[in-house]
CSV table of C-alpha atoms in Angstrom, one decimal:
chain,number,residue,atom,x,y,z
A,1,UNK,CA,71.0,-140.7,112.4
A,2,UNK,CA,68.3,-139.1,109.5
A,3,UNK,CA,66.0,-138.8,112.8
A,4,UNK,CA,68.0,-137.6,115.3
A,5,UNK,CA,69.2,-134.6,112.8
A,6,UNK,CA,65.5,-133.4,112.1
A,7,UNK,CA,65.1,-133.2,115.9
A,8,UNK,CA,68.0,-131.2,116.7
A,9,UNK,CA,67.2,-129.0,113.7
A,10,UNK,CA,63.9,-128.4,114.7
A,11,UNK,CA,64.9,-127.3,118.3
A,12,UNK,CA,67.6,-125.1,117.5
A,13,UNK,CA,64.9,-123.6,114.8
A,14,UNK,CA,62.5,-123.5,117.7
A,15,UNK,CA,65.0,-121.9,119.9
A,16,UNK,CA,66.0,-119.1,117.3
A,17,UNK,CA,62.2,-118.0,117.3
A,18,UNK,CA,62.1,-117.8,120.6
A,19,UNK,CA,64.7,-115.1,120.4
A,20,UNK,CA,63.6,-113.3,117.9
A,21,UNK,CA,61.4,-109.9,118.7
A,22,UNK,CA,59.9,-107.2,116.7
A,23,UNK,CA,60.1,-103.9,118.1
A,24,UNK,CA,57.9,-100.9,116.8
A,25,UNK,CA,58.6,-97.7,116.2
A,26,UNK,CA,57.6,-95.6,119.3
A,27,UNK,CA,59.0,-98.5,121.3
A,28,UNK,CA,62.8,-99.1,123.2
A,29,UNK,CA,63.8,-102.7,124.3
A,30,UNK,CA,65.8,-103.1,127.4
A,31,UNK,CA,67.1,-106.2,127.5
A,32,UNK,CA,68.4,-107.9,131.0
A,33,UNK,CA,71.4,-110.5,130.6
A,34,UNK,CA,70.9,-112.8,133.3
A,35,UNK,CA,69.2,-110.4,135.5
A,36,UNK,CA,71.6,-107.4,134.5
A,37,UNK,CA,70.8,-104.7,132.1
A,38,UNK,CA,72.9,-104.4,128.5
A,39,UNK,CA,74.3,-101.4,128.4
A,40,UNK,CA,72.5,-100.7,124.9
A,41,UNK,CA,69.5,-100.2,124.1
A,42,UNK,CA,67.5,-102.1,121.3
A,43,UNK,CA,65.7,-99.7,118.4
A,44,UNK,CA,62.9,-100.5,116.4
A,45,UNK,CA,62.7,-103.9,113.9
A,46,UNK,CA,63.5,-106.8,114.4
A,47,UNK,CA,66.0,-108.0,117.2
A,48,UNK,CA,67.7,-111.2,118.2
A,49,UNK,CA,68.2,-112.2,121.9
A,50,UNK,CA,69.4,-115.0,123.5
A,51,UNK,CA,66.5,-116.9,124.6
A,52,UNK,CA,66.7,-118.2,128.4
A,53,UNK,CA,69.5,-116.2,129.0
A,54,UNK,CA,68.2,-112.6,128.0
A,55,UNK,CA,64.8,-111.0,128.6
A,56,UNK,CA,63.3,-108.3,126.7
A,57,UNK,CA,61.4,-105.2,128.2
A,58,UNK,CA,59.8,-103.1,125.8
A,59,UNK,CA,58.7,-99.3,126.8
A,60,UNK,CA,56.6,-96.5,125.2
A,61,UNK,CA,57.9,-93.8,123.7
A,62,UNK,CA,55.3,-92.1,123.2
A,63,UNK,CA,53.7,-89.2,125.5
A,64,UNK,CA,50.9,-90.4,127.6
A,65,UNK,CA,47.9,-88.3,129.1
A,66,UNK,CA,47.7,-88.6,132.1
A,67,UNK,CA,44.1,-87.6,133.8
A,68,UNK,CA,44.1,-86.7,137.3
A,69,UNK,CA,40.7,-87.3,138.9
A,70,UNK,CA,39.0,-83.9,140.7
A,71,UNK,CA,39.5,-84.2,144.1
A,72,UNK,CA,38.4,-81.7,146.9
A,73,UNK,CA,41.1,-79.4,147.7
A,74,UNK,CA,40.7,-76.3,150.9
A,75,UNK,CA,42.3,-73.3,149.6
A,76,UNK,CA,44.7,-71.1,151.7
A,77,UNK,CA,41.8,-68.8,152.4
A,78,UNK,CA,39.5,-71.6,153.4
A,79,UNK,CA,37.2,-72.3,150.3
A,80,UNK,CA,36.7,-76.1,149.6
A,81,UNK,CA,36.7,-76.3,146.0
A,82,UNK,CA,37.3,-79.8,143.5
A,83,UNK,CA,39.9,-79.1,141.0
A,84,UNK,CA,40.5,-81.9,138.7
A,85,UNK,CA,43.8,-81.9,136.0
A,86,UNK,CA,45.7,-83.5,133.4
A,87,UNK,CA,49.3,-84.5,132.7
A,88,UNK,CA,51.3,-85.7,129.6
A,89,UNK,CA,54.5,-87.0,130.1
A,90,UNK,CA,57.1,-89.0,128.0
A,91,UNK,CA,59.6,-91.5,128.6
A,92,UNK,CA,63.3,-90.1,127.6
A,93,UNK,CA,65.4,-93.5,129.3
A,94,UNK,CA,63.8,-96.5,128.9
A,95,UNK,CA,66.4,-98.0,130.9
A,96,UNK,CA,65.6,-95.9,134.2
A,97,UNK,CA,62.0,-96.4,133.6
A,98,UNK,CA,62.5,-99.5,134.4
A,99,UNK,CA,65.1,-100.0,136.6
A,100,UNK,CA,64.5,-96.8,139.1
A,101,UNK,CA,60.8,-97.9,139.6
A,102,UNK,CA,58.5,-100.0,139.4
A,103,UNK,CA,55.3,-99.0,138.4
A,104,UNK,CA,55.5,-95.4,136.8
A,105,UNK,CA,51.9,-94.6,135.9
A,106,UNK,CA,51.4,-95.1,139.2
A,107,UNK,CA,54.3,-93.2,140.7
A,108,UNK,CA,53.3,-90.2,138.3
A,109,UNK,CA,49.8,-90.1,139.0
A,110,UNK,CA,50.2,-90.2,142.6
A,111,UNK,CA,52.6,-87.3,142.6
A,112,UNK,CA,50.7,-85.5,140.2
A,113,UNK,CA,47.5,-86.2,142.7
A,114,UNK,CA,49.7,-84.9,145.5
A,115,UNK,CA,51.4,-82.0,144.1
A,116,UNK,CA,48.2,-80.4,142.6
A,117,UNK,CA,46.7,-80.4,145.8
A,118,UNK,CA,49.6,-79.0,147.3
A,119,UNK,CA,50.3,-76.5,145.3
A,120,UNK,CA,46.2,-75.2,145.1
A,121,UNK,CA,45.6,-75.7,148.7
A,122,UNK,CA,48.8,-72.9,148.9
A,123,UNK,CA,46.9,-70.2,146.8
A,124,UNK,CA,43.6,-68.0,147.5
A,125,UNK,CA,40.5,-69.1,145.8
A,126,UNK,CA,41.5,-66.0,143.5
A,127,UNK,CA,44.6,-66.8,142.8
A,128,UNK,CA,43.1,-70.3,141.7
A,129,UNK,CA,40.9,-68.9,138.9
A,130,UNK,CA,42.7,-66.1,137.8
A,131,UNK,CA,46.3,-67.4,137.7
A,132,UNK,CA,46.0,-71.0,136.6
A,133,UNK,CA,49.1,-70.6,133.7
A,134,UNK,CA,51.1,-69.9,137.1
A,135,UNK,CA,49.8,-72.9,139.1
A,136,UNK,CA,50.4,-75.1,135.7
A,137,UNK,CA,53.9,-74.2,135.7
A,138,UNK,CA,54.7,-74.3,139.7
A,139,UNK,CA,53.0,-78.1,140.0
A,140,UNK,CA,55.1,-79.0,136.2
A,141,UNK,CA,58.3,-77.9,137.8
A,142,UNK,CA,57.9,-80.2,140.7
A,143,UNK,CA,57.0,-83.3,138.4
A,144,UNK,CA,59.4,-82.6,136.8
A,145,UNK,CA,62.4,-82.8,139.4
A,146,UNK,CA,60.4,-85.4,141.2
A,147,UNK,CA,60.1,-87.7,137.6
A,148,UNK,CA,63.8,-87.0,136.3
A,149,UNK,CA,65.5,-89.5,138.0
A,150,UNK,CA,63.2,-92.3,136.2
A,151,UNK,CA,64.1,-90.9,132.8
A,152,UNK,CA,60.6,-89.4,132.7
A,153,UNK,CA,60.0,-86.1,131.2
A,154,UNK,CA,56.7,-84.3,131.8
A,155,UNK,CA,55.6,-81.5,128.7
A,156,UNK,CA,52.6,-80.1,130.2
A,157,UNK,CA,50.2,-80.1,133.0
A,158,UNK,CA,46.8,-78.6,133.0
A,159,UNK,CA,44.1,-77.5,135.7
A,160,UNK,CA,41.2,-78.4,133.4
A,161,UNK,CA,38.4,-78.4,136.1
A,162,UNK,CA,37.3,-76.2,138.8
A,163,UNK,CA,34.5,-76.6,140.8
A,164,UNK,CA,32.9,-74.1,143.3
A,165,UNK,CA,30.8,-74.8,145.7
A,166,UNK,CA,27.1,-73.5,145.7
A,167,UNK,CA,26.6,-71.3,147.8
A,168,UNK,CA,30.0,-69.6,146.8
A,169,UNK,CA,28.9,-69.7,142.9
A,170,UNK,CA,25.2,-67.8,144.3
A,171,UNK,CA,27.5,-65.2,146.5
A,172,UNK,CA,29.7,-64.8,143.6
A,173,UNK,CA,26.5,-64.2,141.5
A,174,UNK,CA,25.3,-61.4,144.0
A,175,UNK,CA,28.0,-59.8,143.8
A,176,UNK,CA,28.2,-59.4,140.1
A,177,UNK,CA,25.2,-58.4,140.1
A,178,UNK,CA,25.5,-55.9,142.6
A,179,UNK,CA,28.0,-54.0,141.0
């Protein structure tokens, strides 16, 4: 009877630490209830779950930067040019996050990818370099209402590199120097 006590002791003890998770402080748990999400979400410290039964998701709070690698974009008045930009975003509902999608760097960056070269290859090469502050806010609107239904919000994005090509940077030159 001695024996068979210390065994069951030691499994429910094993089982309890199985449940138990620590959660940081720019973290969220989201914790599934036999496939189904709780309607709450867990805050930082130390939580209890019910091992087997729940599952635990944990998700950044924290705003990640987001690079978007230069890609060659034609402009509306038919200068091929690389334009390269960054994005920071933030998860504001973990529980979306999760749940609406399944990968969101992914989902972010190709949008990001997308929209940038959308919204440059709408604008003149002049518009480009002189009214980048314009073109930052037109392609962070539309992450924005394309990342909002994933509990996603997006503070900033950035044109950070523009590249012309040669010959344009030596007509460019000629002219300058002309005048």
């Amino acid at each position: 009877m001695g024996a068979f006590a210390i065994i069951l002791a030691v499994i429910v003890l094993f089982i309890v630490a199985n449940g138990v998770r620590i959660i940081t402080q720019y973290e969220r748990g989201v914790v599934f209830r036999l496939g189904r999400v709780r309607s709450h979400i867990k805050g930082p410290g130390l939580r209890v779950i019910v091992p087997v039964i729940d599952q635990m998701r944990k998700v950044s709070l924290r705003i990640v930067t987001l690079p978007i690698e230069s890609q060659k974009i034609i402009t509306k008045d038919n200068v091929s040019i690389d334009v390269a930009a960054v994005a920071y975003y933030q998860v504001q509902d973990p529980i979306k996050s999760i749940v609406e999608i399944e990968n969101v760097v992914s989902a972010i960056y190709q949008i990001a990818q997308t929209t940038v070269r959308n919204v440059v290859g709408q604008s003149s090469l002049d518009d480009v370099l002189s009214e980048t502050v314009a073109i930052n806010e037109k392609i962070k609107a539309i992450l924005e209402a394309a990342t909002e239904k994933w509990g996603i919000y997006v503070s900033t994005v950035e044109v950070k590199d523009i590249q012309l090509p040669d010959n344009m940077l030596r007509a460019m030159a000629k002219q300058a120097e002309a005048e």
